[in-house]
PDB file of C-alpha atoms in Angstrom:
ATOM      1  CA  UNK A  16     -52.165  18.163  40.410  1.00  0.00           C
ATOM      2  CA  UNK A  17     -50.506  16.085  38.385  1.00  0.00           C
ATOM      3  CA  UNK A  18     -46.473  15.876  37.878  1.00  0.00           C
ATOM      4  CA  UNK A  19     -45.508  16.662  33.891  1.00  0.00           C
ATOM      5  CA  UNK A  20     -44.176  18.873  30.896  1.00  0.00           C
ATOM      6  CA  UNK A  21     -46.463  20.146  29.063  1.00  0.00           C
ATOM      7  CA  UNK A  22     -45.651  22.459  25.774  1.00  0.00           C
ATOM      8  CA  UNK A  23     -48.319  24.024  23.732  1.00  0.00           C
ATOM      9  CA  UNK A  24     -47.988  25.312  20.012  1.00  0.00           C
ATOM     10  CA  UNK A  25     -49.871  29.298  20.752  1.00  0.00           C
ATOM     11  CA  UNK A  26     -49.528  30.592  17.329  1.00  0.00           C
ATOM     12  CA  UNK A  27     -46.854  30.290  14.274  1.00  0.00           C
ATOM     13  CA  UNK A  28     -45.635  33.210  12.483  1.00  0.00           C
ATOM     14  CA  UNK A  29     -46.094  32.808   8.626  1.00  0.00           C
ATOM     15  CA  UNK A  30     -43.182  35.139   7.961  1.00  0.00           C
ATOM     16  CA  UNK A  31     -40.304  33.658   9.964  1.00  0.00           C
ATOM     17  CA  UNK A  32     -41.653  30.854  11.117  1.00  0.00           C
ATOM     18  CA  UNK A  33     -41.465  31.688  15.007  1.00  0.00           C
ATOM     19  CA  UNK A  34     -43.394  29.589  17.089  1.00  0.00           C
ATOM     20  CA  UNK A  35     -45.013  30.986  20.328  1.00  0.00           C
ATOM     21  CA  UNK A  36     -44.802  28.298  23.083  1.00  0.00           C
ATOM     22  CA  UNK A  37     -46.900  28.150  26.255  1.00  0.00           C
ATOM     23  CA  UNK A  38     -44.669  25.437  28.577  1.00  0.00           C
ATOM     24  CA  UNK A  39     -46.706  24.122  32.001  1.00  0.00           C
ATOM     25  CA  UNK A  40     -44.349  22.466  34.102  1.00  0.00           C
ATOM     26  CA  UNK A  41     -46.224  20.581  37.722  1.00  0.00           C
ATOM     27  CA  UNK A  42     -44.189  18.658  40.262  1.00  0.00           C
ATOM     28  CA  UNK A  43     -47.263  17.808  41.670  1.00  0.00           C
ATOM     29  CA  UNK A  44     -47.331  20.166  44.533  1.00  0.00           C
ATOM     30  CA  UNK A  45     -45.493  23.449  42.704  1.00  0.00           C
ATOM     31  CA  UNK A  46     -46.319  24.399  38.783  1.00  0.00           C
ATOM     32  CA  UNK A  47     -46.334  26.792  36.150  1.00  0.00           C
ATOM     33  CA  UNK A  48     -46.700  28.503  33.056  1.00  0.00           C
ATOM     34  CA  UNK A  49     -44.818  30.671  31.227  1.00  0.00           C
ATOM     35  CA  UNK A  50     -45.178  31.987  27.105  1.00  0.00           C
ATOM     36  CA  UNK A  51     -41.519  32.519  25.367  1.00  0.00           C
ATOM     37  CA  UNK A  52     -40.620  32.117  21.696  1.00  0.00           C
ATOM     38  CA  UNK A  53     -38.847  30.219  19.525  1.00  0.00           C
ATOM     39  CA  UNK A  54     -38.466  27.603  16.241  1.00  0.00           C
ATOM     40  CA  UNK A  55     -39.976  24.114  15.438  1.00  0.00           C
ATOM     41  CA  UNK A  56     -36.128  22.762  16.803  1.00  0.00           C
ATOM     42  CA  UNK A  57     -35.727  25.162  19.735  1.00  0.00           C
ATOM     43  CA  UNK A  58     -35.561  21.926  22.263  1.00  0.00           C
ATOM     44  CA  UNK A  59     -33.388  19.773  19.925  1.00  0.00           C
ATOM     45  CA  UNK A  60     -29.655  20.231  21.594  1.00  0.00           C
ATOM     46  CA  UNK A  61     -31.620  19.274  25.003  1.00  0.00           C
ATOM     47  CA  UNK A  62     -33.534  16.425  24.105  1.00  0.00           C
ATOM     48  CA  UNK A  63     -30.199  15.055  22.798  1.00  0.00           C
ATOM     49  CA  UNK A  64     -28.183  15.388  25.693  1.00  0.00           C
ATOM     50  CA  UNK A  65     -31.265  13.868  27.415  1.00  0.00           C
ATOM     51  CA  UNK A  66     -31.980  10.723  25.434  1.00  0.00           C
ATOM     52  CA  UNK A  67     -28.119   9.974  26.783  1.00  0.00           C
ATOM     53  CA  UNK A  68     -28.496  11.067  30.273  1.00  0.00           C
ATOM     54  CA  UNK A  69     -26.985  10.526  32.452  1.00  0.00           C
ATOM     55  CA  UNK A  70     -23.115  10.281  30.989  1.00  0.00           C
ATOM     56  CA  UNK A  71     -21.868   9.806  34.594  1.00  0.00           C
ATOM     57  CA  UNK A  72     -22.854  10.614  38.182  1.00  0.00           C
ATOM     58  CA  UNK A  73     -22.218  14.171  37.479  1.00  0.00           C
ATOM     59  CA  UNK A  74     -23.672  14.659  33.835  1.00  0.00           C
ATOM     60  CA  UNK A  75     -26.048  17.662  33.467  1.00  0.00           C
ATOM     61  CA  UNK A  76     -28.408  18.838  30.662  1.00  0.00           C
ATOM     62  CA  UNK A  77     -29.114  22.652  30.411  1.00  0.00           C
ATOM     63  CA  UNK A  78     -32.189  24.399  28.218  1.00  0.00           C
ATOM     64  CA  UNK A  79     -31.788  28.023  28.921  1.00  0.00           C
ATOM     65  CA  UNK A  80     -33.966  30.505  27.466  1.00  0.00           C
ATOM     66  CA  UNK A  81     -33.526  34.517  28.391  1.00  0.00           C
ATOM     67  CA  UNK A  82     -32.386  35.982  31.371  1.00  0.00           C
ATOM     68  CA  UNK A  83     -33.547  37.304  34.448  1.00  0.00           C
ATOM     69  CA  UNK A  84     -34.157  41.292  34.395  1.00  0.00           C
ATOM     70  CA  UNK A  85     -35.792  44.185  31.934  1.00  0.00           C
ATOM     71  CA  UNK A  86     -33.380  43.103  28.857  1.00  0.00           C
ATOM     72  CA  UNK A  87     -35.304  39.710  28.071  1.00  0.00           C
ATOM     73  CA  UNK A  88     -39.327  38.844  28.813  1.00  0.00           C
ATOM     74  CA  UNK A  89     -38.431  36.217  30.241  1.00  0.00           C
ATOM     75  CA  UNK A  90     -36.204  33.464  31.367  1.00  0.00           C
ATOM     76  CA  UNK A  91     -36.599  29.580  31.440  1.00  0.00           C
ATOM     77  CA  UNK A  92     -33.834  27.123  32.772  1.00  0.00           C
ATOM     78  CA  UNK A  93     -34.161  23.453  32.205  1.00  0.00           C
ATOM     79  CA  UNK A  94     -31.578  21.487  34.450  1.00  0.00           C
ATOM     80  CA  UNK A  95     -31.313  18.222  34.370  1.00  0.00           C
ATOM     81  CA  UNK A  96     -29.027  16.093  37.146  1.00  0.00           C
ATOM     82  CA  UNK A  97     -28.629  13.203  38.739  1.00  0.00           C
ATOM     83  CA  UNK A  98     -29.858  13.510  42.161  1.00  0.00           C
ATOM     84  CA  UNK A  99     -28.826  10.344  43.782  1.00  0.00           C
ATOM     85  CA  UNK A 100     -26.276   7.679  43.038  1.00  0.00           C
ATOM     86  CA  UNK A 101     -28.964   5.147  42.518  1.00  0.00           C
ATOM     87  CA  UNK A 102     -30.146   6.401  38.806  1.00  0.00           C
ATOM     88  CA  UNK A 103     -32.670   8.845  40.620  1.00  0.00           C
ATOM     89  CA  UNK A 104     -32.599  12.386  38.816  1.00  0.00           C
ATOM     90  CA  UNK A 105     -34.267  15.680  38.729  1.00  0.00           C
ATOM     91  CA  UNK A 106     -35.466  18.346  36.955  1.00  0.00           C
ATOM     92  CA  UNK A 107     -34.856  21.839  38.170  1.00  0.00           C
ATOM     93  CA  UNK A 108     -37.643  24.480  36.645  1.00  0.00           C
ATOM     94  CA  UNK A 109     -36.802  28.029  36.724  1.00  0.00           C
ATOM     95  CA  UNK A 110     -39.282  30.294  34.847  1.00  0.00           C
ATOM     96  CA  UNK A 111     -39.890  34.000  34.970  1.00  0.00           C
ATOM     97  CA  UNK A 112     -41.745  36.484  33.634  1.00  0.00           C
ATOM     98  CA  UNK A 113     -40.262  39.579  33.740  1.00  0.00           C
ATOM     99  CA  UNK A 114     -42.878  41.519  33.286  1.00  0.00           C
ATOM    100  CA  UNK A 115     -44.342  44.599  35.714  1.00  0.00           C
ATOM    101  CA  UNK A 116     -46.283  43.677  38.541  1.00  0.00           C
ATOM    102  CA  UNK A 117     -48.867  42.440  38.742  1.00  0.00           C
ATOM    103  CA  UNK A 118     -47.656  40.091  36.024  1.00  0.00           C
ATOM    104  CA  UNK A 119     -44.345  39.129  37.070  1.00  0.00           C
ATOM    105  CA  UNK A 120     -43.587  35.629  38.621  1.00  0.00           C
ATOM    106  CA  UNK A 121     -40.923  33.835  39.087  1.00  0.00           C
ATOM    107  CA  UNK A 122     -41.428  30.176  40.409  1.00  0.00           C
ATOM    108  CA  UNK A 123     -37.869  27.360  41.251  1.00  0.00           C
ATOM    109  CA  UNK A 124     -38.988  23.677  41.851  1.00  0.00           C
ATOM    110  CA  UNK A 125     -37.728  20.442  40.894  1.00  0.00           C
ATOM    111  CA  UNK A 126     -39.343  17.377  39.623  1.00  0.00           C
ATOM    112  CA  UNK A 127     -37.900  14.263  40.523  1.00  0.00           C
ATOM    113  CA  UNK A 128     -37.616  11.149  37.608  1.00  0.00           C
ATOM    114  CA  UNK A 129     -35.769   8.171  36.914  1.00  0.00           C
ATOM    115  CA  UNK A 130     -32.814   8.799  34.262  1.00  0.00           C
ATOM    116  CA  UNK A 131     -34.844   6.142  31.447  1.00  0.00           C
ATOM    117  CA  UNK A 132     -37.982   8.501  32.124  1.00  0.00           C
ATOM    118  CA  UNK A 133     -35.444  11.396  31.339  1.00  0.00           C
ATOM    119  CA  UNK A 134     -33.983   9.771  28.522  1.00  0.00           C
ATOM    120  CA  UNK A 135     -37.659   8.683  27.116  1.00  0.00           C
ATOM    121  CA  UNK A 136     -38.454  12.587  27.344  1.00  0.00           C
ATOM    122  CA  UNK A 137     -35.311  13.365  25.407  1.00  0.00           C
ATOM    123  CA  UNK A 138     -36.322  11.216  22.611  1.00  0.00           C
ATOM    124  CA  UNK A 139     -40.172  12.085  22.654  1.00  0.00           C
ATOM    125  CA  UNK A 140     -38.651  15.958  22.225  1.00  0.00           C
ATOM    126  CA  UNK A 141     -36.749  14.737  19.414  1.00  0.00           C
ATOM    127  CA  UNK A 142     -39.280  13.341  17.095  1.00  0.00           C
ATOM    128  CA  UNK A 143     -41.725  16.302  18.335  1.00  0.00           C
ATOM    129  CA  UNK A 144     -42.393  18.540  15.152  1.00  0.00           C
ATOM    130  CA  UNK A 145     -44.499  21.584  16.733  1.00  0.00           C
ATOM    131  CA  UNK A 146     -45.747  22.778  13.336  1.00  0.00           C
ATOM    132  CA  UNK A 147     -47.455  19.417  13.026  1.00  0.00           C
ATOM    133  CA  UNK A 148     -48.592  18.647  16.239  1.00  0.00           C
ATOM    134  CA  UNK A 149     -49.603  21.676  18.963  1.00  0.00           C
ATOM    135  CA  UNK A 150     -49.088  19.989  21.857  1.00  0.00           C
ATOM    136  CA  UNK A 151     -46.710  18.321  23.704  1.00  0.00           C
ATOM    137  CA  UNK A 152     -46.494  15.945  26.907  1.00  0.00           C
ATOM    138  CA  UNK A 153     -44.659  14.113  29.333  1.00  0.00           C
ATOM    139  CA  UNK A 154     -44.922  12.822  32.920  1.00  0.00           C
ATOM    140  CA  UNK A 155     -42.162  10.709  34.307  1.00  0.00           C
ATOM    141  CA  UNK A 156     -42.070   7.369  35.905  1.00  0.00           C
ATOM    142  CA  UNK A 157     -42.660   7.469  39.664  1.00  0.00           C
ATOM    143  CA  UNK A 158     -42.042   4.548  42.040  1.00  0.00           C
TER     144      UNK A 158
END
């Protein structure tokens, strides 16, 4: 298994332009999937707190999505940190599905990245126009 973010373009609604996003997040040992909705700029505010990260030792970059329970289908937090003192970061994946059994899941794991993988992420997210191109990728630099 292979550690990276991937986003796929599902389907885009000709009426109000909604975009229907499959995300696959892998640490390499822990991954996984999860559908939600949104707009071709839906990951803009994050990828530009990323492309800066980190600010200082305790700078974090939040993409929330939802919430966990019946009132939303799902919920998808995005946290990005600095992990260690010596540029090391991570990114902390919380996704659920909050449907009925037996399609709920709800899966926490981190993947851990340098903060110039983070920032390259933050700027790939940027220039990423999902009504022009349906898919989406990263995977960080490992030592």
């Amino acid at each position: 298994m292979k550690t990276k973010i991937q986003i796929n373009v599902l389907s885009i609604d000709a009426r109000d332009d909604t975009i229907h996003f499959q995300s696959y997040f892998s640490n390499g040992h822990c991954s996984t999937t999860l559908e939600t909705y949104g707009y071709a700029n839906e990951f803009q505010d994050f990828a530009k707190k990323i492309t800066e990260f980190p600010k200082s030792i305790d700078d974090v970059a939040i993409y929330k999505l939802g919430e966990r329970g019946i009132k939303w289908a799902y919920y998808l937090l995005i946290k990005v940190y600095c992990s260690q003192p010596n540029g090391r970061a991570s990114i902390r994946i919380e996704a659920t599905n909050n449907s009925i059994s037996p399609y709920y899941h709800e899966s926490i794991f981190e993947i851990e990245s340098q903060a110039a993988s983070l920032n390259r992420l933050g700027k790939s997210l940027l220039h990423w126009n999902p009504r022009e191109s349906k898919k989406f990728e990263w995977t960080p630099n490992q030592q």
